[in-house]
């Protein structure tokens, strides 16, 4: 009897020792090859600024920059985009560019962008910890979700790191420390109208924190629990939700998420908003839930929900006069005189007229 009484205790001790040994082996495992590679990059691969002498004495009216997340393989698509952006706007203003990549930019890429732009160019490497799976995410479950969704959701199998980075990390990059506003640009997009005035100055002078050109609806399969998680955040932090919020724009008749969002491949926004205690708390809440990897939450619905909760409607602006095309949708000014003089887009095909657009509902708020 006495001998057998000690067996369960001995078994528990053995199990604890086995668990401790497994934990030690896990912690001692070699780091991923991506992390090892990141530690070997030269300083100019991590960060490099190419400044233009003509801009040395210039003072910009707003501390703002174009922010572009791009791969080296997207160089030629980006050259077309940047040339249009320069011709339509920036050649008259010389705002700088910040290019970010999770791999070092090639010299070919840097030279091409330097020659294509009027503003200074800053090239940065995304830190490994901003582009990797968090320790609390189940990698097997995340890979299974990606493989499953790739069968029926466009880009369902694409990198969740990119979505997570755009949602909560790009504005933390040190190259953006000296800027107050950013204009997001993606390779391959088109700017189809002359841009009069200065959108950055407009944002500052009119106390705007977020601006968009296109709205549409999200694929429900990619945001199954995003609304519920956001509701839980609102319950945990009720003081963060502003009185004159626009959550009603995102709410269906039954109280669920109606899938509307700002298409964030074009956005001009305040970095102070993204760096705020409120936005950071929201992103961290979502990040811990794991939905960027388990459901492929995109930065567009995340930014949209944050804007709707944390900003007053008066702080958000629709740039109806900026012609913008990102396949397959476009924003094209509908004023016939303006369009004929300054644009090369078809106003009849503007996303404003599409049944999946949420812009008219926004304007009716």
PDB file of C-alpha atoms in Angstrom, residues 1-172:
ATOM      1  CA  UNK A   1       0.000   0.000   0.000  1.00  0.00           C
ATOM      2  CA  UNK A   2       2.716   2.427   1.038  1.00  0.00           C
ATOM      3  CA  UNK A   3       4.727   1.711  -2.092  1.00  0.00           C
ATOM      4  CA  UNK A   4       1.794   2.267  -4.442  1.00  0.00           C
ATOM      5  CA  UNK A   5       0.777   5.502  -2.721  1.00  0.00           C
ATOM      6  CA  UNK A   6       3.909   7.213  -4.014  1.00  0.00           C
ATOM      7  CA  UNK A   7       3.389   6.200  -7.660  1.00  0.00           C
ATOM      8  CA  UNK A   8       0.976   9.038  -8.654  1.00  0.00           C
ATOM      9  CA  UNK A   9       3.290  11.590  -7.039  1.00  0.00           C
ATOM     10  CA  UNK A  10       6.282  10.094  -8.872  1.00  0.00           C
ATOM     11  CA  UNK A  11       4.357  10.190 -12.134  1.00  0.00           C
ATOM     12  CA  UNK A  12       3.558  13.885 -11.646  1.00  0.00           C
ATOM     13  CA  UNK A  13       7.215  14.652 -10.953  1.00  0.00           C
ATOM     14  CA  UNK A  14       8.296  12.849 -14.110  1.00  0.00           C
ATOM     15  CA  UNK A  15       5.715  14.748 -16.176  1.00  0.00           C
ATOM     16  CA  UNK A  16       6.879  18.065 -14.757  1.00  0.00           C
ATOM     17  CA  UNK A  17      10.509  17.211 -15.555  1.00  0.00           C
ATOM     18  CA  UNK A  18       9.583  16.195 -19.094  1.00  0.00           C
ATOM     19  CA  UNK A  19       7.660  19.477 -19.573  1.00  0.00           C
ATOM     20  CA  UNK A  20      10.591  21.504 -18.254  1.00  0.00           C
ATOM     21  CA  UNK A  21      12.975  19.676 -20.574  1.00  0.00           C
ATOM     22  CA  UNK A  22      10.698  20.352 -23.531  1.00  0.00           C
ATOM     23  CA  UNK A  23      10.507  24.039 -22.604  1.00  0.00           C
ATOM     24  CA  UNK A  24      14.301  24.274 -22.387  1.00  0.00           C
ATOM     25  CA  UNK A  25      14.681  22.627 -25.789  1.00  0.00           C
ATOM     26  CA  UNK A  26      12.060  24.993 -27.252  1.00  0.00           C
ATOM     27  CA  UNK A  27      13.784  28.078 -25.888  1.00  0.00           C
ATOM     28  CA  UNK A  28      17.176  26.823 -27.024  1.00  0.00           C
ATOM     29  CA  UNK A  29      16.027  26.095 -30.571  1.00  0.00           C
ATOM     30  CA  UNK A  30      17.881  27.985 -33.306  1.00  0.00           C
ATOM     31  CA  UNK A  31      16.139  31.173 -34.481  1.00  0.00           C
ATOM     32  CA  UNK A  32      14.342  31.150 -37.856  1.00  0.00           C
ATOM     33  CA  UNK A  33      16.627  31.638 -40.842  1.00  0.00           C
ATOM     34  CA  UNK A  34      14.876  34.955 -41.566  1.00  0.00           C
ATOM     35  CA  UNK A  35      15.949  36.272 -38.164  1.00  0.00           C
ATOM     36  CA  UNK A  36      19.519  35.064 -38.627  1.00  0.00           C
ATOM     37  CA  UNK A  37      19.644  36.727 -42.034  1.00  0.00           C
ATOM     38  CA  UNK A  38      18.247  39.991 -40.627  1.00  0.00           C
ATOM     39  CA  UNK A  39      21.100  40.173 -38.121  1.00  0.00           C
ATOM     40  CA  UNK A  40      23.677  39.953 -40.922  1.00  0.00           C
ATOM     41  CA  UNK A  41      22.573  42.962 -42.982  1.00  0.00           C
ATOM     42  CA  UNK A  42      24.914  45.911 -43.453  1.00  0.00           C
ATOM     43  CA  UNK A  43      23.866  49.345 -42.100  1.00  0.00           C
ATOM     44  CA  UNK A  44      23.002  50.729 -45.554  1.00  0.00           C
ATOM     45  CA  UNK A  45      20.774  47.694 -46.156  1.00  0.00           C
ATOM     46  CA  UNK A  46      18.848  48.422 -42.965  1.00  0.00           C
ATOM     47  CA  UNK A  47      18.420  52.133 -43.559  1.00  0.00           C
ATOM     48  CA  UNK A  48      19.649  54.556 -46.192  1.00  0.00           C
ATOM     49  CA  UNK A  49      18.596  58.083 -47.134  1.00  0.00           C
ATOM     50  CA  UNK A  50      19.342  59.596 -50.518  1.00  0.00           C
ATOM     51  CA  UNK A  51      18.896  63.333 -50.264  1.00  0.00           C
ATOM     52  CA  UNK A  52      18.657  65.801 -53.136  1.00  0.00           C
ATOM     53  CA  UNK A  53      20.732  68.973 -53.005  1.00  0.00           C
ATOM     54  CA  UNK A  54      17.835  71.022 -54.404  1.00  0.00           C
ATOM     55  CA  UNK A  55      15.771  70.173 -51.305  1.00  0.00           C
ATOM     56  CA  UNK A  56      18.437  71.042 -48.736  1.00  0.00           C
ATOM     57  CA  UNK A  57      17.219  74.583 -48.097  1.00  0.00           C
ATOM     58  CA  UNK A  58      13.511  73.917 -48.651  1.00  0.00           C
ATOM     59  CA  UNK A  59      11.005  73.874 -45.806  1.00  0.00           C
ATOM     60  CA  UNK A  60       7.914  71.768 -46.356  1.00  0.00           C
ATOM     61  CA  UNK A  61       4.601  73.158 -45.063  1.00  0.00           C
ATOM     62  CA  UNK A  62       3.791  69.801 -43.438  1.00  0.00           C
ATOM     63  CA  UNK A  63       6.099  67.147 -42.041  1.00  0.00           C
ATOM     64  CA  UNK A  64       4.693  64.508 -44.360  1.00  0.00           C
ATOM     65  CA  UNK A  65       5.844  61.699 -46.631  1.00  0.00           C
ATOM     66  CA  UNK A  66       4.636  59.100 -49.088  1.00  0.00           C
ATOM     67  CA  UNK A  67       4.944  55.642 -47.533  1.00  0.00           C
ATOM     68  CA  UNK A  68       5.416  52.697 -49.872  1.00  0.00           C
ATOM     69  CA  UNK A  69       5.719  49.050 -48.865  1.00  0.00           C
ATOM     70  CA  UNK A  70       7.265  47.351 -51.894  1.00  0.00           C
ATOM     71  CA  UNK A  71       9.311  44.384 -53.041  1.00  0.00           C
ATOM     72  CA  UNK A  72      12.284  44.643 -55.384  1.00  0.00           C
ATOM     73  CA  UNK A  73      10.274  42.662 -57.936  1.00  0.00           C
ATOM     74  CA  UNK A  74       7.661  45.450 -58.016  1.00  0.00           C
ATOM     75  CA  UNK A  75      10.128  48.064 -59.251  1.00  0.00           C
ATOM     76  CA  UNK A  76       8.729  48.557 -62.731  1.00  0.00           C
ATOM     77  CA  UNK A  77       5.101  48.764 -61.587  1.00  0.00           C
ATOM     78  CA  UNK A  78       6.176  51.272 -58.951  1.00  0.00           C
ATOM     79  CA  UNK A  79       8.115  53.408 -61.428  1.00  0.00           C
ATOM     80  CA  UNK A  80       4.925  53.945 -63.428  1.00  0.00           C
ATOM     81  CA  UNK A  81       2.994  54.841 -60.280  1.00  0.00           C
ATOM     82  CA  UNK A  82       5.624  57.251 -58.966  1.00  0.00           C
ATOM     83  CA  UNK A  83       5.992  58.989 -62.308  1.00  0.00           C
ATOM     84  CA  UNK A  84       2.242  59.624 -62.384  1.00  0.00           C
ATOM     85  CA  UNK A  85       2.227  60.832 -58.778  1.00  0.00           C
ATOM     86  CA  UNK A  86       5.082  63.187 -59.543  1.00  0.00           C
ATOM     87  CA  UNK A  87       3.491  64.555 -62.718  1.00  0.00           C
ATOM     88  CA  UNK A  88       0.057  64.964 -61.168  1.00  0.00           C
ATOM     89  CA  UNK A  89       1.202  66.412 -57.849  1.00  0.00           C
ATOM     90  CA  UNK A  90       4.596  66.081 -56.237  1.00  0.00           C
ATOM     91  CA  UNK A  91       6.832  67.733 -58.823  1.00  0.00           C
ATOM     92  CA  UNK A  92       5.318  70.998 -57.517  1.00  0.00           C
ATOM     93  CA  UNK A  93       5.816  70.116 -53.814  1.00  0.00           C
ATOM     94  CA  UNK A  94       8.826  67.776 -53.406  1.00  0.00           C
ATOM     95  CA  UNK A  95       7.508  65.731 -50.487  1.00  0.00           C
ATOM     96  CA  UNK A  96       9.836  62.857 -49.511  1.00  0.00           C
ATOM     97  CA  UNK A  97       9.290  59.137 -49.961  1.00  0.00           C
ATOM     98  CA  UNK A  98       9.763  56.351 -47.434  1.00  0.00           C
ATOM     99  CA  UNK A  99      10.214  52.917 -49.022  1.00  0.00           C
ATOM    100  CA  UNK A 100       9.934  49.853 -46.778  1.00  0.00           C
ATOM    101  CA  UNK A 101      10.702  46.211 -47.518  1.00  0.00           C
ATOM    102  CA  UNK A 102      11.167  43.038 -45.477  1.00  0.00           C
ATOM    103  CA  UNK A 103      14.299  42.383 -47.563  1.00  0.00           C
ATOM    104  CA  UNK A 104      17.053  44.868 -48.459  1.00  0.00           C
ATOM    105  CA  UNK A 105      16.355  47.035 -51.487  1.00  0.00           C
ATOM    106  CA  UNK A 106      18.674  46.463 -54.421  1.00  0.00           C
ATOM    107  CA  UNK A 107      20.859  49.251 -55.781  1.00  0.00           C
ATOM    108  CA  UNK A 108      18.813  49.081 -58.981  1.00  0.00           C
ATOM    109  CA  UNK A 109      15.645  49.812 -57.008  1.00  0.00           C
ATOM    110  CA  UNK A 110      17.223  52.685 -55.094  1.00  0.00           C
ATOM    111  CA  UNK A 111      18.702  54.316 -58.187  1.00  0.00           C
ATOM    112  CA  UNK A 112      15.416  54.023 -60.103  1.00  0.00           C
ATOM    113  CA  UNK A 113      13.383  55.613 -57.306  1.00  0.00           C
ATOM    114  CA  UNK A 114      15.981  58.319 -56.770  1.00  0.00           C
ATOM    115  CA  UNK A 115      15.748  59.339 -60.416  1.00  0.00           C
ATOM    116  CA  UNK A 116      11.939  59.068 -60.601  1.00  0.00           C
ATOM    117  CA  UNK A 117      11.182  61.334 -57.631  1.00  0.00           C
ATOM    118  CA  UNK A 118      11.546  65.016 -56.823  1.00  0.00           C
ATOM    119  CA  UNK A 119      11.594  64.493 -53.054  1.00  0.00           C
ATOM    120  CA  UNK A 120      14.252  62.881 -50.878  1.00  0.00           C
ATOM    121  CA  UNK A 121      14.193  59.080 -50.719  1.00  0.00           C
ATOM    122  CA  UNK A 122      14.491  57.007 -47.555  1.00  0.00           C
ATOM    123  CA  UNK A 123      14.896  53.230 -47.797  1.00  0.00           C
ATOM    124  CA  UNK A 124      14.262  51.054 -44.765  1.00  0.00           C
ATOM    125  CA  UNK A 125      14.262  47.405 -43.788  1.00  0.00           C
ATOM    126  CA  UNK A 126      11.274  46.206 -41.788  1.00  0.00           C
ATOM    127  CA  UNK A 127      12.491  44.804 -38.443  1.00  0.00           C
ATOM    128  CA  UNK A 128      12.082  41.042 -38.121  1.00  0.00           C
ATOM    129  CA  UNK A 129       9.816  41.391 -35.086  1.00  0.00           C
ATOM    130  CA  UNK A 130       7.412  43.530 -37.170  1.00  0.00           C
ATOM    131  CA  UNK A 131       7.145  40.861 -39.867  1.00  0.00           C
ATOM    132  CA  UNK A 132       6.933  37.572 -37.987  1.00  0.00           C
ATOM    133  CA  UNK A 133       4.367  35.367 -36.304  1.00  0.00           C
ATOM    134  CA  UNK A 134       3.814  36.432 -32.669  1.00  0.00           C
ATOM    135  CA  UNK A 135       4.676  33.834 -30.061  1.00  0.00           C
ATOM    136  CA  UNK A 136       1.038  33.448 -28.991  1.00  0.00           C
ATOM    137  CA  UNK A 137      -0.183  32.470 -32.483  1.00  0.00           C
ATOM    138  CA  UNK A 138      -0.607  28.780 -33.338  1.00  0.00           C
ATOM    139  CA  UNK A 139       1.460  28.472 -36.520  1.00  0.00           C
ATOM    140  CA  UNK A 140      -0.171  25.224 -37.618  1.00  0.00           C
ATOM    141  CA  UNK A 141      -3.644  26.695 -37.274  1.00  0.00           C
ATOM    142  CA  UNK A 142      -2.549  29.850 -39.120  1.00  0.00           C
ATOM    143  CA  UNK A 143      -1.106  27.867 -42.047  1.00  0.00           C
ATOM    144  CA  UNK A 144      -4.221  25.724 -42.217  1.00  0.00           C
ATOM    145  CA  UNK A 145      -6.392  28.851 -42.340  1.00  0.00           C
ATOM    146  CA  UNK A 146      -4.291  30.308 -45.158  1.00  0.00           C
ATOM    147  CA  UNK A 147      -4.415  27.107 -47.192  1.00  0.00           C
ATOM    148  CA  UNK A 148      -8.171  26.766 -46.713  1.00  0.00           C
ATOM    149  CA  UNK A 149      -9.036  30.379 -47.499  1.00  0.00           C
ATOM    150  CA  UNK A 150      -6.823  30.483 -50.575  1.00  0.00           C
ATOM    151  CA  UNK A 151      -9.376  28.239 -52.268  1.00  0.00           C
ATOM    152  CA  UNK A 152     -12.298  30.661 -52.075  1.00  0.00           C
ATOM    153  CA  UNK A 153     -11.069  34.108 -50.980  1.00  0.00           C
ATOM    154  CA  UNK A 154      -8.962  36.337 -53.290  1.00  0.00           C
ATOM    155  CA  UNK A 155      -5.478  36.670 -51.768  1.00  0.00           C
ATOM    156  CA  UNK A 156      -6.639  34.444 -48.900  1.00  0.00           C
ATOM    157  CA  UNK A 157      -3.302  32.683 -48.919  1.00  0.00           C
ATOM    158  CA  UNK A 158      -1.236  35.855 -49.107  1.00  0.00           C
ATOM    159  CA  UNK A 159       1.049  36.937 -46.329  1.00  0.00           C
ATOM    160  CA  UNK A 160      -0.684  37.889 -43.086  1.00  0.00           C
ATOM    161  CA  UNK A 161       2.531  39.593 -42.040  1.00  0.00           C
ATOM    162  CA  UNK A 162       1.868  42.321 -44.606  1.00  0.00           C
ATOM    163  CA  UNK A 163      -1.648  42.933 -43.260  1.00  0.00           C
ATOM    164  CA  UNK A 164      -0.476  42.936 -39.664  1.00  0.00           C
ATOM    165  CA  UNK A 165       2.422  45.273 -40.522  1.00  0.00           C
ATOM    166  CA  UNK A 166       0.166  47.754 -42.333  1.00  0.00           C
ATOM    167  CA  UNK A 167      -2.311  47.651 -39.443  1.00  0.00           C
ATOM    168  CA  UNK A 168      -0.001  48.127 -36.513  1.00  0.00           C
ATOM    169  CA  UNK A 169       3.682  48.458 -37.289  1.00  0.00           C
ATOM    170  CA  UNK A 170       4.604  50.544 -40.324  1.00  0.00           C
ATOM    171  CA  UNK A 171       4.192  53.817 -38.415  1.00  0.00           C
ATOM    172  CA  UNK A 172       6.621  52.588 -35.755  1.00  0.00           C
TER     173      UNK A 172
END
